[in-house]
Each structure stands twice: as C-alpha cells, then as structure tokens.
Coordinates of C-alpha atoms and ligand atoms in Angstrom, one line a residue:
X282 CA 0.0 0.0 0.0
X283 CA 2.8 2.4 0.8
X284 CA 4.0 2.0 -2.8
X285 CA 0.8 3.7 -3.9
X286 CA 0.9 6.9 -1.9
X287 CA -0.6 8.9 -4.7
X288 CA -3.9 7.1 -4.3
X289 CA -3.8 7.1 -0.5
X290 CA -6.5 9.0 1.4
X291 CA -6.9 9.8 5.0
X292 CA -9.5 7.1 5.4
X293 CA -7.2 4.7 3.5
X294 CA -4.3 5.5 5.8
X295 CA -6.5 5.0 8.9
X296 CA -7.6 1.6 7.6
X297 CA -4.1 0.6 6.7
X298 CA -2.7 1.6 10.1
X299 CA -5.6 -0.2 11.9
X300 CA -5.0 -3.4 9.8
X301 CA -1.3 -3.3 10.5
X302 CA -0.4 -3.0 6.8
X303 CA 2.2 -0.3 7.7
X304 CA 3.2 1.7 10.7
X305 CA 2.7 5.4 11.3
X306 CA 6.5 5.7 11.3
X307 CA 6.7 4.1 7.8
X308 CA 3.9 6.2 6.4
X309 CA 5.3 9.4 7.9
X310 CA 8.8 8.7 6.7
X311 CA 7.4 8.0 3.1
X312 CA 5.6 11.3 3.1
X313 CA 8.5 13.3 4.6
X314 CA 10.7 11.9 1.8
X315 CA 8.3 13.2 -0.8
X316 CA 7.9 16.6 0.9
X317 CA 11.7 17.1 1.2
X318 CA 12.3 16.0 -2.4
X319 CA 9.7 18.5 -3.7
X320 CA 10.9 21.5 -1.8
X321 CA 13.2 22.6 -4.6
X322 CA 10.5 23.1 -7.2
X323 CA 7.0 22.9 -5.6
X324 CA 8.0 24.5 -2.3
X325 CA 4.8 23.7 -0.5
X326 CA 6.3 23.9 3.0
X327 CA 7.8 26.7 5.1
X328 CA 8.9 24.2 7.7
X329 CA 9.2 20.4 7.6
X330 CA 9.4 19.0 11.1
X331 CA 10.8 15.5 10.3
X332 CA 12.2 14.9 13.8
X333 CA 9.0 16.0 15.6
X334 CA 6.7 14.1 13.1
X335 CA 8.7 10.9 13.4
X336 CA 8.6 11.1 17.2
X337 CA 4.8 11.6 17.2
X338 CA 4.5 8.7 14.7
X339 CA 6.5 6.4 16.9
X340 CA 4.4 7.4 19.9
X341 CA 1.2 6.6 17.9
X342 CA 2.6 3.2 16.9
X343 CA 3.4 2.5 20.6
X344 CA -0.1 3.5 21.6
X345 CA -1.6 1.2 18.9
X346 CA 0.6 -1.7 20.0
X347 CA -0.8 -1.1 23.5
X348 CA -4.3 -1.5 22.2
X349 CA -5.3 2.2 22.1
X350 CA -7.5 3.6 19.4
X351 CA -8.3 7.2 18.3
X352 CA -10.0 8.6 15.1
X353 CA -6.7 9.7 13.5
X354 CA -4.2 7.7 15.5
X355 CA -0.9 7.9 13.6
X356 CA -2.4 9.7 10.6
X357 CA -0.1 12.5 9.3
X358 CA -1.5 15.9 8.3
X359 CA 0.0 19.2 7.2
X360 CA -0.9 22.5 8.8
X361 CA -1.0 25.9 7.2
X362 CA 1.6 28.1 8.7
X363 CA -0.9 30.4 10.6
X364 CA -2.1 28.0 13.2
X365 CA -0.1 27.3 16.4
X366 CA 1.1 23.8 16.8
X367 CA 3.0 23.7 20.1
X368 CA 6.8 23.4 19.5
X369 CA 6.7 24.2 15.8
X370 CA 7.5 27.5 14.2
X371 CA 4.5 29.6 13.2
X372 CA 5.2 32.5 10.9
X373 CA 2.1 33.0 8.7
X374 CA 4.8 33.2 6.0
X375 CA 5.9 36.6 7.3
X376 CA 9.5 37.6 8.0
X377 CA 8.2 39.5 11.0
X378 CA 7.4 36.2 12.7
X379 CA 10.7 34.5 11.7
X380 CA 12.0 32.6 14.7
X381 CA 8.7 32.5 16.5
X382 CA 7.9 29.0 17.9
X383 CA 4.4 28.3 19.0
X384 CA 4.2 27.9 22.8
X385 CA 0.7 26.3 22.7
X386 CA -1.7 24.5 20.4
X387 CA -4.5 26.3 18.5
X388 CA -7.8 24.6 19.3
X389 CA -7.8 22.9 15.9
X390 CA -4.3 21.6 16.6
X391 CA -5.3 20.4 20.0
X392 CA -8.3 18.6 18.6
X393 CA -6.2 16.9 15.9
X394 CA -3.6 16.0 18.5
X395 CA -6.2 14.5 20.8
X396 CA -7.5 12.5 17.8
X397 CA -3.9 11.0 17.4
X398 CA -2.8 13.0 14.3
X399 CA 0.9 13.5 13.4
X400 CA 2.0 17.0 12.4
X401 CA 4.2 16.8 9.3
X402 CA 5.1 20.5 9.0
X403 CA 3.9 23.9 8.0
X404 CA 2.5 24.8 4.6
X405 CA 3.4 27.9 2.7
X406 CA 0.9 30.7 2.3
X407 CA 0.4 34.3 1.2
X408 CA 1.9 36.5 4.0
X409 CA -0.7 36.7 6.8
X410 CA -3.2 35.0 4.4
X411 CA -3.4 38.2 2.3
X412 CA -3.4 37.1 -1.3
X413 CA -4.7 34.5 -3.8
X414 CA -1.4 33.2 -5.3
X415 CA 1.0 32.3 -2.4
X416 CA 3.4 34.7 -4.1
X417 CA 3.2 37.2 -1.3
X418 CA 4.9 34.7 1.1
X419 CA 8.0 36.1 2.7
X420 CA 9.7 32.8 2.0
X421 CA 9.2 32.5 -1.7
X422 CA 6.3 31.2 -3.8
X423 CA 4.8 27.8 -4.2
X424 CA 4.3 26.2 -7.6
X425 CA 1.1 24.4 -8.7
X426 CA 2.0 20.7 -8.7
X427 CA -0.7 19.9 -11.3
X428 CA -0.7 22.9 -13.6
X429 CA 3.1 23.3 -13.6
X430 CA 4.5 26.8 -13.9
X431 CA 1.2 28.2 -12.6
X432 CA 0.2 29.6 -9.2
X433 CA -1.3 27.1 -6.8
X434 CA -3.8 29.7 -5.7
X435 CA -3.8 31.2 -2.2
X436 CA -3.7 32.0 0.4
X437 CA -3.6 28.3 1.5
X438 CA -1.5 27.5 -1.6
X439 CA 1.0 25.4 0.2
X440 CA -1.7 23.2 1.7
X441 CA -3.4 22.8 -1.7
X442 CA -0.1 22.0 -3.4
X443 CA 0.9 19.5 -0.7
X444 CA -2.4 17.6 -1.1
X445 CA -2.8 18.1 -4.9
X446 CA 0.9 17.0 -5.4
X447 CA 0.4 14.0 -3.2
X448 CA 3.0 15.1 -0.7
X449 CA 0.5 15.1 2.2
X450 CA -2.8 13.1 2.5
X451 CA -4.6 16.2 3.9
X452 CA -4.0 19.7 5.2
X453 CA -5.7 22.4 7.1
X454 CA -6.3 25.8 5.5
X455 CA -8.0 29.0 6.5
X456 CA -10.5 30.9 4.4
X457 CA -11.2 34.6 4.8
X458 CA -12.4 35.4 1.3
X459 CA -11.7 32.1 -0.6
X460 CA -8.3 31.0 0.7
X461 CA -9.4 27.3 1.0
X462 CA -11.7 27.0 -1.9
X463 CA -9.7 28.9 -4.6
X464 CA -6.4 27.0 -4.1
X465 CA -8.4 23.7 -3.8
X466 CA -10.0 24.5 -7.2
X467 CA -6.6 25.3 -8.8
X468 CA -4.9 22.2 -7.4
X469 CA -7.7 19.7 -8.1
X470 CA -8.6 18.9 -4.5
X471 CA -11.6 19.2 -2.1
X472 CA -11.6 22.3 0.2
X473 CA -14.3 23.2 2.7
X474 CA -14.9 26.6 4.4
X475 CA -17.1 25.8 7.3
X476 CA -19.9 28.0 8.6
X477 CA -18.5 31.0 10.6
X478 CA -18.5 29.8 14.2
X479 CA -18.4 26.1 13.4
X480 CA -14.6 25.7 13.9
X481 CA -12.6 27.5 16.6
X482 CA -10.2 30.3 15.6
X483 CA -8.4 30.2 18.9
X484 CA -4.6 30.1 18.3
X485 CA -5.0 30.9 14.6
X486 CA -3.1 34.0 13.5
X487 CA -6.0 36.4 12.9
X488 CA -6.5 37.8 9.4
X489 CA -10.0 39.3 9.4
X490 CA -11.7 38.0 12.5
X491 CA -15.3 38.3 11.4
X492 CA -14.5 36.3 8.2
X493 CA -11.8 33.8 9.0
X494 CA -12.6 30.1 9.3
X495 CA -10.3 27.0 9.4
X496 CA -11.2 24.1 7.2
X497 CA -10.1 20.8 5.7
X498 CA -8.2 20.4 2.3
X499 CA -8.3 16.8 1.2
X500 CA -8.3 14.5 -1.8
X501 CA -11.9 13.3 -1.2
X502 CA -15.2 14.5 0.2
X503 CA -15.2 11.7 2.8
X504 CA -11.8 12.8 4.1
X505 CA -13.1 16.4 4.5
X506 CA -16.1 15.0 6.5
X507 CA -13.7 12.9 8.6
X508 CA -11.7 16.0 9.5
X509 CA -14.9 18.0 10.2
X510 CA -15.9 15.5 12.7
X511 CA -12.7 16.2 14.6
X512 CA -12.5 20.0 14.1
X513 CA -16.1 21.1 14.5
X514 CA -17.6 22.2 17.8
X515 CA -17.9 24.9 20.4
X516 CA -14.8 26.3 22.0
X517 CA -15.0 28.5 25.1
X518 CA -11.6 30.0 24.1
X519 CA -13.2 31.6 21.0
X520 CA -16.0 33.9 21.7
X521 CA -17.3 33.7 18.2
X522 CA -17.4 29.9 18.2
X523 CA -21.1 28.8 18.3
X524 CA -22.6 26.2 20.6
X525 CA -24.5 24.3 18.0
X526 CA -24.7 20.5 18.1
X527 CA -22.2 18.8 15.8
X528 CA -23.7 16.3 13.3
X529 CA -21.9 13.3 12.0
X530 CA -20.3 14.6 8.9
X531 CA -18.7 11.3 7.8
X532 CA -21.9 9.4 8.6
X533 CA -23.8 11.8 6.3
X534 CA -21.4 11.2 3.5
X535 CA -21.3 7.5 3.9
X536 CA -25.1 7.3 3.7
X537 CA -25.0 8.6 0.1
X538 CA -26.0 5.7 -2.2
X539 CA -26.2 5.2 -5.9
X540 CA -29.2 5.9 -8.2
X541 CA -30.6 9.3 -7.6
X542 CA -29.1 10.4 -4.3
X543 CA -29.9 14.1 -4.9
X544 CA -33.7 13.5 -5.4
X545 CA -35.7 16.1 -3.5
X546 CA -32.8 18.6 -3.4
X547 CA -33.1 21.9 -5.1
X548 CA -29.9 23.5 -6.3
X549 CA -29.8 27.2 -7.2
X550 CA -27.6 28.6 -9.9
X551 CA -26.9 32.2 -8.9
X552 CA -27.1 34.1 -12.3
X553 CA -24.6 36.8 -11.1
X554 CA -21.9 34.1 -10.7
X555 CA -22.2 33.0 -14.3
X556 CA -21.8 36.5 -15.8
X557 CA -19.3 38.4 -17.8
X558 CA -15.6 37.6 -17.3
X559 CA -16.1 33.9 -16.7
X560 CA -13.7 31.8 -18.6
X561 CA -15.4 29.7 -21.2
X562 CA -13.8 26.4 -20.2
X563 CA -14.6 27.1 -16.5
X564 CA -18.2 27.8 -17.4
X565 CA -18.5 24.6 -19.5
X566 CA -17.1 22.4 -16.7
X567 CA -19.3 24.0 -14.0
X568 CA -22.4 23.7 -16.2
X569 CA -21.5 20.0 -16.8
X570 CA -21.4 19.6 -13.0
X571 CA -24.8 21.1 -12.7
X572 CA -26.2 18.7 -15.4
X573 CA -24.7 15.8 -13.4
X574 CA -26.4 17.0 -10.3
X575 CA -29.7 17.1 -12.3
X576 CA -29.1 13.5 -13.5
X577 CA -28.6 12.5 -9.9
X578 CA -32.0 13.7 -9.0
X579 CA -31.6 17.4 -8.1
X580 CA -33.9 20.1 -9.3
X581 CA -32.0 23.1 -10.8
X582 CA -33.3 26.6 -10.7
X583 CA -31.8 30.0 -11.4
X584 CA -31.5 32.3 -8.4
X585 CA -30.3 35.8 -7.9
X586 CA -27.9 37.3 -5.4
X587 CA -28.6 41.0 -6.4
X588 CA -25.8 42.5 -4.4
X589 CA -23.1 40.2 -5.6
X590 CA -21.6 43.0 -7.6
X591 CA -20.8 44.8 -4.3
X592 CA -19.0 41.8 -2.9
X593 CA -15.4 42.8 -3.8
X594 CA -15.5 46.5 -2.5
X595 CA -17.4 45.4 0.6
X596 CA -15.0 42.6 1.4
X597 CA -11.9 44.7 0.7
X598 CA -13.2 47.4 3.1
X599 CA -14.3 45.0 5.9
X600 CA -11.3 42.8 5.7
X601 CA -8.6 45.5 5.4
X602 CA -10.1 47.3 8.4
X603 CA -9.9 44.2 10.5
X604 CA -6.4 43.3 9.2
X605 CA -5.1 46.7 10.1
X606 CA -6.3 46.2 13.7
X607 CA -5.2 42.6 14.0
X608 CA -1.7 43.2 12.6
X609 CA -1.0 46.0 15.0
X610 CA 0.3 43.5 17.5
X611 CA 3.3 42.7 15.4
X612 CA 5.4 45.5 16.7
X613 CA 8.8 44.0 17.4
X614 CA 8.1 43.8 21.1
X615 CA 6.1 40.6 21.6
X616 CA 6.8 38.2 18.8
X617 CA 9.5 37.4 16.2
X618 CA 11.6 40.0 14.5
X619 CA 12.9 43.1 16.3
X620 CA 14.9 45.8 14.6
X621 CA 16.3 47.5 17.7
X622 CA 16.1 51.3 18.0
X623 CA 16.5 53.6 20.9
X624 CA 13.0 55.2 20.6
X625 CA 10.1 52.8 20.9
X626 CA 8.2 54.3 18.0
X627 CA 11.2 54.2 15.8
X628 CA 11.6 50.5 16.7
X629 CA 8.0 49.8 15.8
X630 CA 8.4 51.5 12.5
X631 CA 11.7 49.9 11.6
X632 CA 10.5 46.5 12.6
X633 CA 7.3 46.7 10.6
X634 CA 9.0 48.3 7.6
X635 CA 11.6 45.5 7.4
X636 CA 9.4 42.6 8.5
X637 CA 6.3 43.1 6.4
X638 CA 5.9 42.7 2.7
X639 CA 4.3 45.1 0.2
X640 CA 0.9 43.5 0.2
X641 CA 0.7 43.5 3.9
X642 CA 1.5 47.2 4.0
X643 CA -1.0 47.9 1.3
X644 CA -3.8 46.3 3.3
X645 CA -2.8 47.9 6.6
X646 CA -2.9 51.3 4.8
X647 CA -6.2 50.6 3.2
X648 CA -7.7 49.4 6.5
X649 CA -6.4 52.4 8.4
X650 CA -7.8 54.7 5.8
X651 CA -11.3 53.2 5.8
X652 CA -11.4 53.4 9.6
X653 CA -10.0 56.9 10.0
X654 CA -12.3 59.7 11.2
X655 CA -14.0 61.4 8.4
X656 CA -13.9 58.2 6.2
X657 CA -15.3 55.7 8.7
X658 CA -19.0 56.5 7.8
X659 CA -18.3 56.8 4.1
X660 CA -16.5 53.5 3.9
X661 CA -16.4 51.2 6.9
X662 CA -19.9 51.9 8.1
X663 CA -21.4 51.7 4.6
X664 CA -19.6 48.4 3.9
X665 CA -21.1 46.9 7.1
X666 CA -24.6 47.8 5.8
X667 CA -23.9 46.4 2.4
X668 CA -22.6 43.2 4.1
X669 CA -26.0 42.9 5.7
X670 CA -27.7 43.2 2.3
X671 CA -25.3 40.5 0.9
X672 CA -26.2 38.2 3.9
X673 CA -29.9 38.8 3.1
X674 CA -29.4 37.8 -0.5
X675 CA -28.1 34.4 0.6
X676 CA -30.9 34.0 3.1
X677 CA -33.5 34.8 0.4
X678 CA -31.8 32.3 -2.0
X679 CA -31.8 29.6 0.6
X680 CA -35.5 30.1 1.2
X681 CA -36.0 28.6 -2.2
X682 CA -33.2 26.1 -2.6
X683 CA -31.0 23.8 -0.5
X684 CA -27.6 24.6 -2.0
X685 CA -26.0 27.0 -4.6
X686 CA -23.8 25.7 -7.4
X687 CA -21.3 28.0 -9.1
X688 CA -17.8 28.4 -10.3
X689 CA -15.1 29.0 -7.6
X690 CA -12.9 31.3 -9.6
X691 CA -13.5 33.2 -12.9
X692 CA -10.5 31.6 -14.6
X693 CA -8.1 28.7 -14.1
X694 CA -4.7 29.1 -12.5
X695 CA -2.5 31.6 -14.2
X696 CA 1.3 31.5 -14.7
X697 CA 3.5 32.4 -11.8
X698 CA 4.6 36.0 -11.9
X699 CA 1.7 37.2 -14.0
X700 CA -0.5 40.0 -12.4
X701 CA 2.0 40.1 -9.5
X702 CA 2.2 43.9 -9.7
X703 CA -1.5 44.3 -10.2
X704 CA -3.3 44.1 -6.8
X705 CA -6.7 45.0 -8.2
X706 CA -6.5 42.2 -10.8
X707 CA -5.8 39.8 -7.9
X708 CA -8.6 41.2 -5.8
X709 CA -11.2 40.9 -8.6
X710 CA -10.4 37.2 -8.9
X711 CA -12.1 36.7 -5.4
X712 CA -15.4 37.8 -6.7
X713 CA -17.1 34.4 -6.5
X714 CA -15.8 33.3 -3.1
X715 CA -16.1 36.4 -0.8
X716 CA -19.9 36.2 -0.6
X717 CA -19.9 33.1 1.5
X718 CA -17.5 34.7 4.0
X719 CA -19.5 38.0 4.2
X720 CA -22.7 36.0 4.7
X721 CA -21.0 33.4 7.0
X722 CA -22.4 30.4 5.2
X723 CA -20.5 27.2 4.4
X724 CA -19.0 26.5 1.0
X725 CA -16.7 24.0 -0.7
X726 CA -14.8 23.5 -3.8
X727 CA -15.0 20.1 -5.5
X728 CA -12.9 19.0 -8.5
X729 CA -15.0 19.4 -11.7
X730 CA -12.4 18.4 -14.3
X731 CA -9.6 20.2 -16.1
X732 CA -9.2 22.6 -19.0
X733 CA -7.7 21.4 -22.3
X734 CA -4.3 22.5 -21.0
X735 CA -4.7 20.3 -18.0
X736 CA -5.5 22.9 -15.4
X737 CA -7.8 21.7 -12.6
X738 CA -11.2 23.5 -12.2
X739 CA -13.4 23.3 -9.2
X740 CA -17.1 23.7 -8.8
X741 CA -18.4 25.6 -5.7
X742 CA -21.3 24.4 -3.6
X743 CA -22.6 26.8 -1.0
X744 CA -25.0 25.9 1.8
X745 CA -26.8 27.8 4.5
X746 CA -25.3 28.2 8.0
X747 CA -24.6 24.8 9.6
X748 CA -25.6 23.1 6.4
X749 CA -22.3 21.2 6.1
X750 CA -23.9 17.7 6.1
X751 CA -26.1 18.4 3.1
X752 CA -23.2 20.2 1.4
X753 CA -20.9 17.2 1.9
X754 CA -23.6 14.8 0.8
X755 CA -24.2 16.6 -2.5
X756 CA -20.4 16.8 -3.0
X757 CA -20.1 13.1 -2.4
X758 CA -22.8 12.3 -4.9
X759 CA -21.2 14.4 -7.6
X760 CA -17.8 13.0 -6.8
X761 CA -19.0 9.4 -7.2
X762 CA -20.0 9.9 -10.8
Ligands
LIG170 N1 -7.7 36.3 -1.8 C1 -8.4 36.9 -0.7 C2 -7.6 38.1 -0.1 O1 -6.5 38.3 -0.6 C3 -8.7 35.9 0.4 C4 -7.7 35.7 1.4 C5 -8.1 34.7 2.4 O2 -9.1 34.0 2.3 N2 -7.3 34.6 3.5 O3 -8.0 38.7 0.8

C-alpha cells in the first residue's frame, strides 16, 4: 500500500494503520521523503518537522501496540503556517514572525492531536493570508503541482499544493475570502470553508476576525467529512465559536447511495456568478457539474444574489479594516523579529518596515484609511450595511433552494509572476468566493475536471449556516459519478 501513496486517502491511511499494513513511522517517513524532495520546485512547505513528526508517529505506533485507538491515530496531516502547533515555528509566511515558535496549540491543533494525528510540517501561504497566489509569502512562492508553472492559488496555496501534489494526505487551511476554496480549485482537491463559528479560531493568526474560518483540504469528500468530525464544535476560548450540536459529517457522506441520491434537493444557480468575465472552459465544466447534479435527481433553478456586484468592494473594506487592527500586535516587542532602535516608536516603524511585505503594508494602509475619522462613515460603516444586504441575498436564495452551485474562480490558475504587480486584478479574482465569508455560510470546492491545457477547475457548492452535512452529501454524490 505504501507504494501507492498517490492514491492514499486519510481514510485509507487510517484503515491501513488499523489493519497493520504499515506503521505510522513508515507512512510518515514516506511522506516526509516526498515533501523534502519536492521543496526545490513545488516549495509547498515553510517548515518540515521531520524529527517531531517521526517522534509523534513512533508514539502513535506505541499506543496502537498497547491496544489504544483514536480517530486519527498515527495519521499524518500538514498545517497551514498560521495555526499554532506547540513546539513548531508559526510564521504565517511573514519575515516578521521568523524565529517564533508556538508555545501552545491552537484549538484545531489540540483537537487533531487528541485524535492522534501526526503534524508533518507547516505549509506555505500568502503572507498573513493576504493574497490568492502564495506569491506574497515572505519565504518564496509555491508552484502548482498539477498545472506546472502556474500559481497554486492562495492564500492556502502550500496546503493545496501539498495535497494536490500527493505530498501530504490532507492539510488544514484558512478561508477569509476564498483561501481554502480557490487553491483547492486550482490544485484539483476538495476544500471546505465551514460556517462561521463552526470551527474555533483560537490560536490561529487572525487575518480578518469576522470572516476567518479554518477548514479541511483533502483528496476526497469523505476525508473532508472525517476532519470536520474532529474539528467542529464549540470552544469557550473563541467567543465567536457557536454552541451548535455537531452532526456526524462522515456518517452523512457514507449514507450517500447510488441511483438518484440528490432526489428532493433543489440546487440554485446564482445568475450573477455566471456573468461576464467567466472563462469559457470554466463555465462549461461547471455547467456540466450542474447537469450531473440534475441527472442525480436534483432540481436546478436560477436564483439571484442581487448585491453580488458589491462583494469585492465590501470585502476589501471590511477585511482590510480588521487586518489593520489585527496586525498592530506585530510591533517587534512581543513576537518574532525586532529591529532595535532607541526610541520605541522608531523601533515599531523599523521592525514593521523590514518585517512586512508590500501587500501586507497595502492592506494595513487601506484598512487604516477606511477606519479613519472622516472616512469611517463613508467606507467602513457603509460596507457593514452592504454586508447585511449580501447576507440577506443568501438568506433569500436559501429560502427557495437547498444549495447553490457556481464556479469557484472566474479563470483557471495563471502562470507564476503574471499579475504580480496588479493588486486590483488579484482582488477581482475573489469575486465568487467572498460572498460566503461575508454571509457566514459554508461553501466548498470540488474538482470538476480540467481545461484542455490540464489545469484543474473546481465547482463551488454553497450551503446555509450549519448546512455542512447536506453540502458534503451533495459533493459526495457528484464525486461518485
Ligand atoms: N484572496 C483573498 C484576499 O486576498 C482571500 C484571502 C483569504 O481568504 N485569506 O483577501
């Protein structure tokens, strides 16, 4: 089995470990070998913790030999570099956090650890999760392992490349405006952004706190469901985490049968998401996925999200405002880099000037501007109101259908280096993903095929708040075909 790592899923690894076909140390070593060998070209990782991972794997093997069992005992996973894993560096791909080692586990890490998972290393990302290409990383870009020479997407580009390139079986990502779904789409994997409040943000480097969610990036829908069973749930350490009962995500997925599993389900096609600027091949693949859903029993209907056109300006006001506040803590005093100066203000300025990249500075400036007196009402306050209208659009759509189906991104992965100096161009590519974050609802990207040039394309399914089980069921049905 270890000779077919490309085909191995999380569930497959769990079965193989339980059946004694291989040990966690053997599996971990095999993955570490691939990870290390691919660093020169793909560069999916900021840190590979070979020693730590092998020690955790050996411990998992010992526990299994002693008759213990746990949902992910000995199963290796990769973590985006913005979640604290005790003892591992955590930089959010920023030079300003170089040298910072996490003194504690984020709740997502603690949950994975309690489930027996092994932490392989830290995946590369856009600096502080600000971007959609992984090119703003302070440690160099990641290359798409499938569409070679192209961006893997971002900001969770390292996680997507690790899973899409079969270097890791699964990874966690974070999604503030599309950062799980867009790279999943570009790398041909499954990526789920859970409902806001479903998964704890405690111990995750905050990007835009009212939009951020942690979620799974996997090869299959069932693996995403398996991880959701571990990650989801209330956390008293995160005031925005919601105390809503956690359904069995994997059980929901495993109940999907053949025939017409989507019978009785109404799927809405938001007309604004199929408008101008959508690449022809992407449109054709997504429309084919909709047809498949229909053949599986779903009823399709056109729906409208009338304020979708305001999504980008609304998102880029709300998110930059929150980013400017959240990143104020990186001042050279408490964490990571310090550029020493006699005067404390001079030290802040020198540290931030040296430690933060251009895109980070751009967002902090934008966010400070929209929050400044005189502009607050014109920009920030107004954006909050439009955000409510956008949320109501989704509520109205879900009154008439169970799920929405749409493209994830307007175009397939573009070549590395292109649009790098064109922030607006990058921002516009988030047009189909930011809505779910602004509204808070759950959404996933599922592989829908590839363009003639072999670039993966995903289809996005969006569900109402806490609608993950139905979302995953539909994704599973589409995946089976
Ligand atoms: N691409 C979006 C941005 O740059 C989304 C980032 C994210 O989800 N973290 O803001």
